[in-house]
Backbone as numpy.savetxt, mean C-alpha at the origin, in Angstrom:
# Nx Ny Nz CAx CAy CAz Cx Cy Cz
13.01 -15.73 16.53 12.93 -14.80 15.45 12.54 -13.66 16.75
12.81 -12.34 16.99 12.40 -11.48 17.12 11.69 -10.38 16.33
10.68 -10.23 16.20 10.08 -9.30 14.97 9.34 -7.62 16.11
9.95 -6.54 15.71 9.80 -5.31 15.18 8.60 -4.28 14.64
7.57 -3.72 14.70 6.71 -2.80 14.24 7.21 -1.36 14.96
7.21 -0.35 14.83 7.37 0.16 14.52 7.07 1.55 14.23
6.12 2.61 14.75 5.23 3.62 14.55 3.73 2.31 15.51
4.02 1.29 15.95 3.49 0.31 16.35 1.78 1.67 17.27
1.46 2.89 17.13 0.92 4.10 17.51 -0.49 3.95 16.89
-0.20 4.37 15.40 -0.71 5.02 13.78 -1.41 3.71 13.53
-1.91 4.31 12.50 -4.10 3.62 12.20 -2.86 2.48 11.20
-1.85 2.63 10.58 -1.09 1.37 10.08 -0.21 0.59 10.65
0.54 1.23 11.85 1.48 0.09 12.90 -0.25 -0.58 13.39
-1.44 0.24 14.01 -2.90 -0.93 14.48 -3.11 -1.92 13.55
-2.69 -2.00 12.27 -3.08 -2.83 10.68 -2.30 -3.48 10.63
-0.81 -3.34 11.12 -0.15 -4.18 11.00 -0.35 -5.29 11.88
-0.25 -4.91 13.46 -0.94 -6.23 14.12 -1.92 -6.96 14.00
-2.36 -5.90 13.30 -4.67 -6.84 12.87 -3.99 -8.05 11.92
-2.78 -8.05 11.21 -3.32 -8.57 10.06 -2.09 -9.72 10.26
-0.44 -9.17 11.35 0.08 -10.39 11.84 -0.54 -11.27 12.69
-1.91 -11.00 13.77 -2.42 -11.87 14.54 -3.44 -13.04 13.11
-3.93 -12.17 12.53 -4.49 -12.45 11.24 -3.88 -14.27 10.71
-2.85 -13.10 10.17 -1.78 -14.41 10.16 -1.05 -15.59 9.98
-0.90 -14.99 11.93 -0.32 -16.46 12.67 0.87 -16.03 12.08
1.95 -15.05 11.67 3.60 -14.43 11.02 4.04 -15.31 13.13
4.77 -15.48 12.23 5.54 -17.10 13.41 6.96 -15.75 14.41
7.30 -15.60 15.30 8.53 -14.85 15.74 8.03 -15.39 17.99
9.06 -14.92 18.15 8.91 -15.51 19.21 9.06 -14.32 19.94
9.73 -12.84 20.76 9.51 -11.78 20.69 8.59 -10.25 20.32
8.08 -9.88 20.60 7.50 -8.77 19.61 7.19 -7.59 20.19
8.56 -7.32 19.83 8.55 -5.38 20.58 7.75 -4.45 19.65
6.88 -3.21 20.21 6.28 -2.28 19.62 7.40 -1.11 19.78
7.46 -0.44 19.17 8.55 0.13 19.06 7.08 1.66 18.48
7.66 3.22 19.04 6.99 4.18 19.08 7.88 5.33 19.33
7.81 6.99 19.29 8.87 7.74 19.10 8.98 7.61 21.15
9.41 8.40 21.20 9.80 8.36 22.74 8.68 9.19 23.63
8.17 9.66 22.78 6.72 10.46 23.76 6.16 9.37 23.65
5.35 8.49 22.95 4.41 7.28 23.35 5.17 6.20 23.99
6.15 6.09 24.16 7.18 4.96 25.35 6.98 5.05 26.66
5.99 4.34 26.95 5.69 3.41 27.48 3.97 2.97 27.94
3.18 3.65 26.88 2.32 3.30 26.51 1.73 1.44 26.37
0.60 1.19 26.45 0.52 -0.35 26.55 -0.48 -0.28 25.12
-0.26 -1.28 24.22 -1.17 -2.21 23.42 -1.46 -3.52 23.84
-2.42 -3.70 23.19 -2.93 -5.41 23.59 -2.61 -6.28 21.83
-1.81 -7.15 22.25 -2.04 -8.57 20.56 -2.27 -9.38 21.45
-3.09 -10.29 21.02 -3.42 -11.65 21.27 -3.89 -12.31 22.61
-5.16 -11.02 23.62 -4.95 -10.74 24.47 -3.57 -10.70 25.99
-2.53 -9.86 25.06 -1.01 -10.12 26.51 -1.21 -8.48 26.25
-0.91 -8.20 26.71 0.12 -6.52 26.90 1.44 -6.72 26.65
1.59 -4.97 26.18 3.11 -5.26 25.74 3.05 -3.37 25.59
4.27 -3.47 26.63 4.43 -1.68 26.89 5.80 -1.30 25.25
4.89 -0.48 25.34 6.09 0.47 23.32 7.15 1.07 24.27
7.81 0.39 23.04 9.61 1.00 23.67 9.73 2.60 22.95
10.67 3.03 23.12 11.40 4.09 22.27 12.32 3.31 21.19
12.91 4.11 20.63 13.62 3.63 18.69 15.13 3.52 19.47
15.76 3.79 19.98 16.98 3.87 20.16 17.14 2.32 21.49
15.91 1.88 22.17 15.95 1.53 22.98 16.21 -0.10 22.39
15.23 -0.09 20.70 15.01 -0.73 19.86 15.19 -1.52 19.23
16.40 -0.75 18.61 17.96 -0.68 17.83 18.48 -1.88 19.31
19.55 -1.40 19.71 19.53 -1.70 21.21 19.12 -3.68 21.13
17.69 -3.57 20.86 17.61 -5.40 21.19 17.56 -5.98 19.84
18.08 -4.94 18.71 18.17 -5.82 17.42 17.24 -6.63 16.60
16.41 -6.56 16.71 14.95 -7.62 16.21 15.61 -7.99 14.70
15.23 -8.90 14.40 15.09 -9.92 13.50 14.41 -9.16 12.15
13.78 -8.24 12.22 12.95 -7.93 11.17 12.19 -6.85 11.51
11.70 -4.95 10.88 11.38 -4.08 11.83 10.80 -4.68 10.74
8.94 -3.74 10.80 8.19 -3.54 9.61 7.65 -2.01 10.72
8.22 -1.39 9.26 8.45 0.23 10.05 7.06 1.07 8.76
6.15 2.21 10.04 5.02 2.55 9.13 5.72 4.52 10.67
6.75 4.51 10.42 6.84 5.66 11.19 6.77 7.29 10.08
6.54 7.10 9.44 7.13 8.21 8.17 8.02 8.84 7.71
8.39 9.37 6.79 9.43 9.42 5.65 10.89 9.85 6.69
10.32 10.50 7.18 11.70 11.52 8.46 12.23 10.80 9.51
11.24 10.00 10.07 11.34 8.20 10.53 12.64 7.63 9.89
12.10 7.39 9.16 12.36 5.95 8.25 14.05 6.29 7.62
14.57 7.77 7.07 15.21 7.84 6.30 17.03 7.83 7.55
15.93 8.17 9.68 17.24 8.65 10.72 16.93 7.42 10.73
16.29 6.51 10.86 16.38 5.10 11.88 16.24 4.03 10.78
16.23 3.51 9.65 16.54 2.35 9.19 17.51 2.00 8.79
18.51 3.03 8.74 20.16 2.18 7.90 20.36 2.06 9.87
20.15 2.67 11.05 20.42 2.24 12.60 20.27 0.82 12.66
18.67 0.98 12.55 18.16 -0.56 12.70 19.26 -1.86 11.76
19.50 -1.87 10.36 20.05 -2.10 9.63 22.09 -2.46 9.70
21.82 -1.30 10.00 23.23 -1.50 10.81 23.60 -2.64 12.20
23.17 -3.11 12.70 22.71 -3.44 13.85 22.24 -4.98 13.59
21.69 -5.57 11.92 21.39 -7.17 11.47 19.95 -7.11 11.48
19.54 -5.55 11.43 17.88 -6.06 11.21 17.44 -6.08 9.59
16.47 -6.94 9.04 15.88 -6.28 7.71 14.71 -5.53 8.07
14.52 -4.47 7.04 13.58 -3.64 7.77 12.93 -3.21 6.97
11.66 -3.80 6.92 10.67 -3.21 6.12 10.09 -1.85 6.55
9.88 -0.89 5.23 9.47 0.33 5.39 8.26 0.77 4.03
7.04 1.37 5.14 6.07 1.60 5.02 6.49 2.92 4.54
6.98 3.15 4.44 7.22 5.36 3.99 7.95 5.13 2.17
7.85 6.62 2.19 7.73 7.07 0.44 10.21 7.25 0.62
10.72 7.11 1.65 12.10 7.11 2.08 12.37 6.87 1.41
12.12 5.46 1.27 13.25 4.67 0.30 12.51 4.24 -1.15
11.96 4.22 -1.43 11.00 3.58 -2.47 11.55 3.96 -3.64
12.80 5.10 -4.06 13.09 5.18 -5.81 14.13 5.61 -5.03
14.57 4.66 -4.09 16.72 5.08 -4.45 16.84 3.70 -5.11
18.24 4.05 -5.82 18.25 2.42 -6.58 19.06 1.26 -6.19
19.36 1.75 -5.09 19.67 0.58 -4.01 18.45 -0.27 -3.26
17.44 -0.13 -3.81 16.92 -0.33 -2.48 15.78 -1.31 -3.39
15.46 -2.38 -3.18 14.29 -2.81 -3.28 13.09 -2.34 -3.03
11.81 -2.16 -4.35 10.79 -2.03 -3.88 9.38 -3.07 -4.28
8.94 -4.02 -3.50 8.28 -5.54 -3.93 6.98 -5.21 -3.42
6.66 -5.62 -4.16 4.26 -6.63 -4.04 4.88 -7.91 -4.16
5.03 -8.38 -3.15 5.40 -9.90 -3.22 4.93 -10.69 -4.45
3.90 -10.65 -4.90 2.94 -11.44 -5.83 4.03 -10.76 -6.59
4.37 -10.48 -7.33 5.43 -8.99 -8.67 7.01 -9.75 -7.86
7.49 -9.22 -7.49 8.83 -9.24 -7.19 9.66 -9.21 -6.19
9.10 -10.60 -5.43 9.86 -10.39 -3.85 10.93 -11.56 -5.07
11.07 -12.46 -5.49 11.87 -13.32 -6.24 12.88 -12.50 -6.53
13.31 -11.02 -6.29 14.37 -10.88 -7.03 15.65 -10.17 -5.26
14.25 -10.19 -4.22 15.22 -10.13 -2.96 16.47 -11.40 -2.87
17.23 -10.66 -2.25 18.43 -11.37 -2.28 18.72 -11.06 -0.46
19.64 -11.86 0.23 19.77 -12.08 1.44 20.18 -10.82 2.30
21.53 -9.78 1.13 22.14 -9.21 1.38 20.70 -7.30 1.49
19.46 -7.92 0.87 18.92 -6.60 1.27 18.37 -5.94 2.37
18.87 -5.17 3.05 18.52 -4.97 4.45 17.30 -3.45 4.66
17.11 -3.11 3.75 16.04 -1.81 3.90 15.04 -1.92 2.74
14.24 -2.65 2.37 13.17 -2.80 2.05 12.08 -1.72 1.67
11.31 -1.42 0.54 10.35 -0.45 0.30 9.43 -1.11 -0.58
8.16 -0.73 0.95 6.81 -0.85 0.42 6.32 0.31 -0.32
5.65 -0.30 -1.59 5.42 1.35 -3.05 3.91 1.49 -2.01
4.41 3.07 -2.65 2.86 2.86 -2.30 1.32 2.52 -2.62
0.62 3.01 -1.25 -0.79 1.96 -1.48 -1.24 1.96 -3.11
-1.64 3.25 -3.16 -2.65 3.06 -4.47 -2.47 2.14 -6.02
-0.18 2.53 -6.06 0.70 1.46 -7.06 0.68 0.89 -6.73
0.59 -0.10 -5.37 0.12 -1.73 -5.19 -0.89 -2.23 -5.40
-2.09 -1.77 -5.28 -3.51 -2.17 -5.40 -3.65 -2.44 -7.52
-2.75 -0.60 -8.18 -2.82 -0.84 -9.36 -1.80 -2.20 -10.60
-0.31 -1.63 -9.40 0.56 -2.72 -10.43 -0.50 -4.89 -10.09
-0.71 -4.39 -8.92 -1.26 -6.20 -8.45 -2.22 -6.74 -9.39
-3.33 -6.19 -10.15 -4.10 -5.90 -11.17 -3.60 -6.46 -11.79
-3.48 -4.84 -12.24 -2.00 -5.31 -13.98 -1.04 -6.84 -14.43
-0.07 -7.29 -13.17 1.03 -7.20 -13.00 0.18 -8.98 -13.91
0.30 -9.66 -14.18 -0.32 -11.12 -15.42 -1.68 -10.50 -16.21
-1.28 -9.42 -16.73 -2.02 -9.16 -17.49 -0.83 -8.29 -18.67
-0.41 -8.21 -17.70 0.96 -7.15 -18.87 1.60 -8.51 -18.71
2.17 -9.53 -18.58 2.78 -10.87 -18.82 2.48 -10.98 -20.17
0.54 -11.92 -20.45 -0.34 -11.93 -21.20 -0.22 -10.84 -22.29
-0.17 -9.78 -22.32 -0.70 -8.65 -23.63 0.60 -7.47 -23.80
1.92 -7.91 -22.78 2.72 -6.09 -22.44 1.37 -4.72 -22.67
1.76 -4.18 -21.73 1.51 -2.61 -21.70 2.08 -1.35 -21.96
1.59 -0.95 -22.57 2.22 0.15 -23.34 2.27 1.91 -22.43
0.39 2.12 -22.01 -0.15 2.73 -21.37 -1.04 2.68 -20.39
-1.36 3.40 -19.42 -2.05 3.54 -18.06 -2.17 4.81 -17.82
-3.37 5.17 -18.38 -4.28 6.22 -17.48 -5.00 6.16 -16.28
-4.54 6.07 -15.52 -5.19 6.02 -14.08 -5.83 7.32 -13.31
-6.78 7.27 -12.94 -7.60 8.26 -11.74 -8.05 7.77 -10.61
-7.43 8.37 -9.64 -8.09 7.49 -8.18 -9.45 7.99 -7.04
-9.39 7.09 -6.60 -10.80 7.66 -5.52 -10.89 7.37 -4.47
-9.09 7.39 -3.31 -8.76 8.46 -2.27 -9.42 7.94 -0.77
-9.17 6.84 -0.17 -9.62 7.14 1.77 -9.44 7.85 2.15
-10.07 8.67 3.30 -9.38 9.69 3.38 -8.04 8.83 4.95
-8.62 7.65 4.75 -7.05 7.07 5.54 -5.83 6.82 5.36
-5.50 6.99 3.80 -4.52 7.38 3.41 -3.67 8.76 4.06
-5.23 9.25 4.93 -3.91 10.28 5.22 -3.88 10.63 6.97
-4.06 9.60 7.75 -4.08 9.22 8.81 -5.36 9.63 9.25
-4.66 8.60 10.95 -5.98 9.85 11.77 -6.60 10.97 12.09
-6.02 12.44 11.57 -6.20 13.64 11.41 -6.87 13.91 10.47
-7.43 12.80 9.33 -7.81 13.10 8.14 -9.10 12.47 8.19
-9.36 11.03 8.94 -10.37 10.60 9.54 -11.40 11.63 10.37
-10.19 12.32 11.41 -10.51 12.85 13.03 -11.88 14.00 12.08
-11.42 14.79 10.89 -12.08 15.95 10.49 -13.02 15.92 9.73
-12.58 14.82 9.07 -14.09 14.11 8.26 -15.15 13.59 9.10
-15.03 12.79 10.09 -16.10 12.85 11.22 -16.55 13.95 12.19
-15.94 15.05 11.76 -15.87 16.26 12.98 -16.62 17.37 11.90
-16.88 16.64 10.67 -17.15 18.33 9.43 -19.41 17.78 9.61
-18.75 16.12 9.31 -20.17 14.97 9.84 -21.15 15.01 10.62
-20.48 15.77 11.89 -20.49 15.68 13.36 -21.56 17.45 13.18
-20.88 17.53 12.69 -20.83 19.82 12.63 -19.76 20.48 13.80
-18.60 19.82 13.91 -18.39 19.86 15.20 -16.72 20.68 14.66
-15.91 21.52 15.52 -14.90 22.43 14.64 -14.47 20.93 15.51
-12.97 20.65 14.74 -11.43 20.47 14.95 -10.35 20.46 14.17
-9.35 20.14 14.56 -8.27 19.92 13.29 -8.84 19.57 12.13
-7.56 20.02 11.29 -7.60 20.25 10.23 -6.77 19.51 9.67
-6.94 18.39 8.55 -5.04 17.84 8.14 -5.95 18.45 6.29
-6.43 19.09 5.82 -6.95 19.33 5.16 -7.09 20.78 4.70
-6.62 21.78 2.96 -7.44 22.57 3.00 -8.31 23.31 2.89
-9.32 22.16 3.13 -10.55 22.65 1.99 -11.39 21.68 2.74
-13.20 21.14 3.02 -14.00 20.54 3.73 -13.18 19.05 3.17
-13.95 18.33 3.23 -13.67 16.63 2.37 -14.97 16.55 2.91
-15.89 16.87 3.54 -16.48 15.78 3.67 -18.02 16.86 2.52
-18.60 15.62 2.31 -19.55 16.12 0.56 -19.14 17.09 -0.43
-16.88 16.52 -0.82 -16.61 17.12 -0.93 -15.46 16.21 -2.39
-15.17 16.53 -3.00 -14.48 15.78 -3.35 -11.95 16.36 -4.13
-11.73 16.20 -3.22 -10.10 16.98 -3.46 -9.08 16.46 -4.70
-9.23 17.14 -5.56 -8.32 16.60 -6.43 -6.36 16.57 -5.96
-6.43 16.76 -4.84 -5.23 17.57 -4.06 -4.85 16.33 -3.29
-3.61 14.91 -3.44 -3.28 14.55 -2.47 -1.78 14.11 -2.94
-0.69 15.10 -0.93 0.45 15.39 -1.50 1.18 16.57 -1.71
1.75 16.63 -2.13 2.25 18.28 -2.46 2.48 17.92 -4.16
2.06 19.50 -4.35 1.88 19.50 -6.03 3.69 20.09 -6.09
4.12 19.83 -7.25 4.90 19.33 -7.72 5.25 20.30 -9.29
6.51 21.16 -9.37 7.01 21.33 -10.93 5.80 21.56 -12.05
6.00 20.37 -12.24 5.20 19.81 -13.67 3.82 19.90 -14.10
2.84 20.13 -12.12 1.38 20.29 -12.12 1.05 19.66 -11.84
2.27 18.07 -11.31 1.35 16.92 -11.33 1.62 17.70 -9.25
0.63 16.22 -8.61 0.97 16.26 -7.52 2.21 14.89 -6.93
2.59 14.70 -5.72 3.62 13.86 -5.38 3.92 12.72 -5.44
1.44 12.67 -5.07 1.44 11.84 -4.87 0.87 10.65 -6.45
0.20 11.83 -7.02 0.77 11.26 -8.67 1.83 10.75 -9.67
3.41 10.67 -9.12 4.83 11.62 -9.20 4.75 9.66 -9.33
4.75 9.64 -7.93 5.10 8.34 -6.50 3.88 7.38 -7.99
2.86 7.16 -8.23 1.96 5.94 -8.84 2.89 5.56 -10.29
3.31 7.04 -10.93 4.11 6.97 -12.59 5.68 6.22 -12.19
6.20 6.43 -11.40 7.87 5.67 -11.09 7.71 5.06 -10.88
7.37 4.44 -9.15 7.03 3.72 -9.08 6.60 2.34 -9.69
5.78 2.99 -10.22 5.54 1.43 -11.47 6.52 1.02 -12.64
7.38 1.74 -12.86 8.11 1.73 -13.80 9.09 0.85 -13.07
9.93 1.10 -11.85 10.48 0.29 -10.76 9.92 -1.55 -10.15
8.97 -1.10 -9.84 8.11 -2.43 -9.68 8.35 -3.76 -10.90
7.42 -3.28 -12.21 7.98 -3.59 -12.90 9.28 -3.69 -14.14
10.05 -2.99 -13.67 11.39 -3.33 -14.03 11.28 -2.62 -15.25
10.45 -1.90 -15.80 10.30 -1.84 -17.64 10.03 0.12 -17.58
10.92 0.83 -17.79 11.17 2.13 -17.84 10.56 2.59 -19.47
10.11 2.03 -20.11 9.33 2.47 -21.18 7.64 2.51 -21.35
6.66 1.19 -20.10 6.38 1.76 -19.58 5.17 2.80 -19.26
4.08 3.34 -20.14 3.80 5.14 -19.56 2.62 5.12 -19.35
2.53 5.59 -17.46 1.97 6.02 -16.72 0.88 7.34 -17.02
-0.15 7.35 -16.98 -0.14 9.40 -15.65 -1.08 9.21 -15.00
-1.29 10.01 -14.20 -1.77 9.87 -13.24 -2.87 10.96 -12.86
-3.96 10.89 -12.37 -4.83 12.19 -11.69 -4.96 11.37 -9.80
-5.05 11.74 -8.99 -4.98 11.63 -8.00 -6.08 11.77 -6.92
-7.46 11.62 -6.18 -7.99 12.10 -5.54 -8.81 12.20 -4.53
-9.11 12.58 -3.43 -9.17 12.02 -2.25 -11.24 12.15 -1.82
-11.49 11.13 -1.23 -13.26 11.59 -1.25 -13.50 10.77 -0.10
-14.66 11.21 0.51 -14.51 11.20 1.55 -15.42 9.60 2.50
-14.51 8.96 1.85 -14.53 7.63 2.44 -13.63 6.77 4.10
-13.65 5.68 4.46 -12.88 4.86 5.00 -12.84 3.73 4.62
-13.32 3.59 3.81 -12.82 1.68 3.92 -11.89 1.39 2.68
-11.42 2.20 2.16 -10.56 1.96 1.25 -10.23 3.45 -0.21
-8.78 2.28 -1.37 -8.68 3.67 -2.73 -9.22 3.05 -3.23
-10.06 3.58 -4.60 -10.76 2.70 -5.55 -9.83 3.73 -6.92
-10.18 3.25 -7.83 -9.36 3.12 -8.89 -9.81 2.84 -10.40
-9.61 4.05 -11.40 -10.42 4.02 -12.86 -8.85 3.92 -13.54
-8.75 2.59 -14.68 -7.89 2.46 -14.82 -8.23 2.04 -16.72
-7.62 3.05 -17.60 -7.46 2.48 -18.64 -5.90 1.89 -19.54
-6.01 0.67 -19.60 -5.45 0.29 -20.39 -5.13 -0.33 -22.15
-3.86 0.12 -22.29 -3.88 0.06 -23.48 -2.60 -0.77 -23.26
-2.64 -1.78 -24.76 -2.13 -3.72 -24.21 -1.29 -3.96 -25.73
0.03 -3.60 -25.63 0.28 -3.94 -26.81 0.14 -4.84 -28.38
-0.82 -6.01 -27.29 -1.26 -6.94 -28.12 -2.50 -7.14 -27.99
-3.25 -7.57 -28.68 -5.14 -7.55 -28.83 -5.40 -8.76 -28.19
-6.87 -8.27 -26.49 -6.81 -9.55 -26.09 -8.59 -9.79 -26.35
-8.40 -11.18 -25.04 -10.47 -11.43 -25.12 -10.26 -10.86 -23.95
-11.07 -10.94 -23.83 -12.13 -10.07 -22.66 -12.14 -11.36 -21.41
-12.75 -11.94 -21.59 -13.29 -13.71 -21.23 -11.96 -13.80 -20.91
-10.47 -13.85 -21.87 -9.39 -14.20 -21.33 -8.68 -13.64 -20.16
-9.24 -12.19 -20.58 -8.36 -11.09 -18.92 -8.90 -11.49 -17.60
-10.34 -11.92 -17.56 -11.50 -11.75 -16.60 -10.47 -13.75 -15.71
-10.16 -14.22 -17.46 -9.87 -15.22 -16.23 -8.52 -15.20 -16.10
-7.47 -14.51 -16.21 -6.59 -14.47 -15.87 -6.15 -13.58 -14.70
-6.97 -12.85 -14.85 -7.15 -11.90 -13.26 -7.66 -12.44 -12.23
-8.63 -13.57 -12.56 -9.30 -14.44 -11.25 -8.31 -16.15 -11.03
-6.98 -15.89 -11.59 -5.53 -17.06 -11.18 -4.70 -15.55 -10.74
-5.13 -14.45 -11.17 -3.72 -13.38 -9.67 -3.95 -14.27 -8.79
-2.68 -14.51 -7.66 -3.18 -14.06 -6.45 -3.43 -12.70 -5.94
-3.82 -12.86 -4.68 -4.35 -11.99 -4.32 -5.15 -10.98 -5.28
-6.23 -11.23 -5.79 -6.82 -10.45 -6.81 -8.13 -11.24 -7.00
-9.26 -10.89 -6.59 -10.41 -10.84 -7.02 -11.44 -10.04 -7.67
-12.03 -11.49 -8.90 -13.02 -10.21 -9.71 -14.65 -10.31 -9.49
-14.93 -9.35 -9.53 -16.44 -8.48 -8.90 -17.04 -7.85 -9.96
-17.42 -8.98 -11.24 -18.52 -8.58 -12.16 -18.72 -9.20 -12.61
-19.70 -8.24 -12.27 -21.34 -9.29 -12.82 -22.64 -8.14 -13.09
-22.11 -6.90 -13.83 -22.96 -5.50 -13.66 -24.92 -6.15 -13.80
-25.10 -7.27 -14.68 -26.12 -7.68 -13.96 -27.17 -7.66 -12.54
-26.18 -8.24 -11.80 -26.60 -7.49 -10.79 -26.01 -6.73 -9.93
-25.57 -5.14 -10.23 -25.04 -4.61 -10.21 -23.67 -5.02 -8.77
-23.09 -6.27 -9.42 -21.81 -6.43 -8.17 -21.01 -6.08 -9.24
-19.49 -5.36 -8.67 -18.62 -4.22 -8.85 -17.93 -4.26 -7.55
-16.61 -3.63 -7.63 -16.18 -3.80 -6.96 -16.40 -2.24 -5.93
-16.35 -2.62 -4.34 -16.63 -1.57 -3.67 -15.54 -0.78 -2.22
-15.49 0.08 -1.96 -14.43 0.25 -0.79 -14.77 -0.10 0.84
-16.81 -0.40 0.59 -17.49 -0.58 1.74 -17.13 -2.09 1.52
-16.31 -2.53 0.89 -16.85 -4.56 0.61 -15.18 -4.54 1.29
-14.33 -4.02 0.28 -13.06 -4.05 0.77 -12.78 -4.11 2.16
-13.08 -3.14 2.99 -12.61 -2.65 4.04 -12.67 -4.56 4.86
-11.42 -3.88 5.28 -10.98 -5.08 5.79 -9.98 -6.46 5.36
-9.97 -6.52 4.30 -8.93 -7.37 3.22 -8.46 -7.18 3.00
-7.90 -8.31 2.25 -6.20 -8.52 2.32 -6.28 -8.53 0.49
-7.89 -8.84 -0.26 -7.87 -8.60 -1.62 -7.48 -7.65 -1.98
-7.17 -7.53 -3.63 -7.29 -7.35 -4.77 -8.23 -7.03 -5.77
-10.12 -6.21 -5.41 -11.22 -6.23 -5.36 -11.11 -5.53 -7.38
-11.73 -6.87 -8.10 -10.75 -5.96 -10.21 -12.81 -6.16 -10.75
-13.45 -4.67 -11.41 -14.14 -5.54 -11.83 -14.48 -4.15 -12.78
-16.41 -4.16 -13.53 -16.33 -2.81 -14.33 -15.27 -3.05 -15.89
-15.05 -4.19 -15.92 -14.35 -4.98 -17.34 -15.39 -4.86 -18.33
-14.64 -3.88 -18.90 -14.93 -3.57 -20.87 -14.10 -3.18 -21.70
-13.89 -3.07 -23.29 -13.25 -2.49 -23.61 -13.86 -1.64 -23.60
-12.28 -0.67 -24.41 -12.90 0.33 -24.36 -12.56 1.21 -26.31
-13.80 1.49 -26.27 -14.64 1.19 -27.80 -13.67 2.66 -28.57
-12.90 3.21 -28.03 -12.58 4.35 -28.48 -11.20 3.94 -29.42
-10.63 3.21 -29.25 -9.12 3.51 -29.68 -9.09 1.21 -29.55
-8.27 1.04 -30.18 -7.50 -1.02 -29.67 -7.02 -1.06 -29.02
-6.65 -2.08 -28.64 -6.17 -3.08 -27.44 -6.31 -2.15 -26.05
-7.58 -1.87 -26.28 -7.80 -0.77 -24.74 -8.79 -0.97 -23.84
-8.22 -1.73 -22.68 -9.43 -1.84 -21.73 -9.43 -0.71 -20.35
-11.07 -0.54 -20.03 -11.14 -0.39 -18.85 -11.30 -1.68 -17.59
-11.27 -0.61 -17.05 -11.57 -1.82 -15.39 -11.33 -0.66 -13.98
-12.25 -1.23 -13.38 -12.40 -0.42 -11.85 -11.77 -1.49 -10.70
-10.69 -1.13 -9.69 -9.50 -1.57 -8.63 -10.25 -1.31 -7.52
-10.40 -2.12 -6.61 -10.24 -1.49 -5.13 -9.91 -1.70 -3.69
-9.43 -1.26 -3.23 -8.83 -2.26 -2.48 -8.13 -1.82 -1.29
-8.88 -2.33 0.33 -7.87 -1.44 1.59 -6.66 -0.55 1.29
-6.78 0.57 1.25 -5.02 0.79 1.05 -4.64 1.01 2.92
-4.75 1.18 4.32 -4.49 -0.09 4.96 -4.31 -0.96 4.89
-4.81 -2.38 4.37 -4.51 -3.62 4.53 -2.87 -3.71 3.56
-3.63 -4.30 1.93 -3.15 -5.03 0.58 -2.35 -3.58 0.26
-2.50 -2.33 0.99 -2.03 -0.97 0.02 -0.98 -0.35 1.26
-0.85 -1.31 2.37 0.48 -1.10 3.51 -0.05 -2.11 4.58
-0.19 -3.04 5.39 -0.34 -3.64 6.45 0.70 -4.84 5.83
-0.87 -5.45 5.19 -1.02 -6.75 4.85 0.43 -7.07 3.47
1.14 -5.59 2.59 1.95 -5.90 1.97 2.82 -5.78 2.52
3.43 -5.31 3.61 4.41 -5.03 4.70 4.48 -6.39 5.59
3.67 -6.77 5.97 3.56 -8.23 6.11 4.61 -9.53 5.29
3.09 -9.44 4.32 3.46 -10.97 3.54 5.03 -10.49 2.91
5.75 -9.56 2.79 7.11 -9.42 2.70 8.08 -9.94 3.41
7.42 -9.38 4.59 8.31 -10.06 6.24 7.79 -12.50 6.26
6.72 -11.94 6.01 6.40 -14.02 5.72 7.36 -14.23 4.40
7.94 -13.62 3.47 8.55 -13.85 2.16 9.88 -14.26 2.41
10.94 -13.86 3.75 11.43 -13.34 4.52 11.43 -14.89 5.23
11.06 -14.75 6.26 10.99 -16.38 6.62 11.21 -17.63 6.05
9.96 -17.26 5.19 9.62 -18.91 4.03 11.10 -18.89 3.30
11.92 -18.32 3.07 12.79 -19.08 1.67 14.47 -17.90 3.17
14.10 -18.58 3.97 15.55 -18.61 5.24 16.31 -17.22 4.98
15.82 -16.19 4.47 16.64 -14.99 4.08 17.09 -14.61 6.01
16.32 -14.13 7.60 16.23 -13.92 8.31 16.64 -15.37 8.93
């Protein structure tokens, strides 16, 4: 087993290496890959030092699996080259998510749809992953008509440049800017670029990816995505209209039994999900479960996850684990 991590020097790449170590992912050879300008850098993994190599050399090495987290342009150019060399690519970017020939996978929901000839597999958007995982078993039980989601997203979702902007502003120093406005002590209702319909690209990702993951074009989703000055993870307020009525205790039981979900819902003791507690955790946390008293069959819920973990690195590693466990590589 030869495993490549493409984008190994970035925020998500570093997180992938942490998750691989924690999950004790089985491989015989590890290739750490980045742009040519990063080739030659040294990265430590499990006490051993590895030298970063460029993309051309990595393709020539013909890894069995390559986990990509190097941006959409890199994925568009290089994922097909790896695939042609016989590698299965698990891609974290948005490059292939809505390609009808590529699977968009959250392992707990639809890894069973993967086939041996799927050579490029797309990892969904971070905010989509935590939402659909929290909803998956509830949808199986009650059916879902419509979801209204508002997100409260960590600056880590924008990469190290955004983290540095927040820290610079907090320290009162000048530095490189990621956002068009100050982020410290502020809230930006603006993630990714605005589209002609007035929604941002991030909002449209949540809408379109949810339909594809659930293989259900009838499910209605509307989203408002917001950047806030935190670093632990993304939070989401969901208003979910089911096709059938529900029992609130049964909802809690279903969520508690959903793989990868942890229920934190004890408001009497101020227990509810928060990004600072989700940080460095693989699970999706759900709480503030309550009926929407303004219309029938509708549930309000609060969903939190570390966007660099289940929203990116963990989900990608879990896809790779599924491929290994099912002898698809």
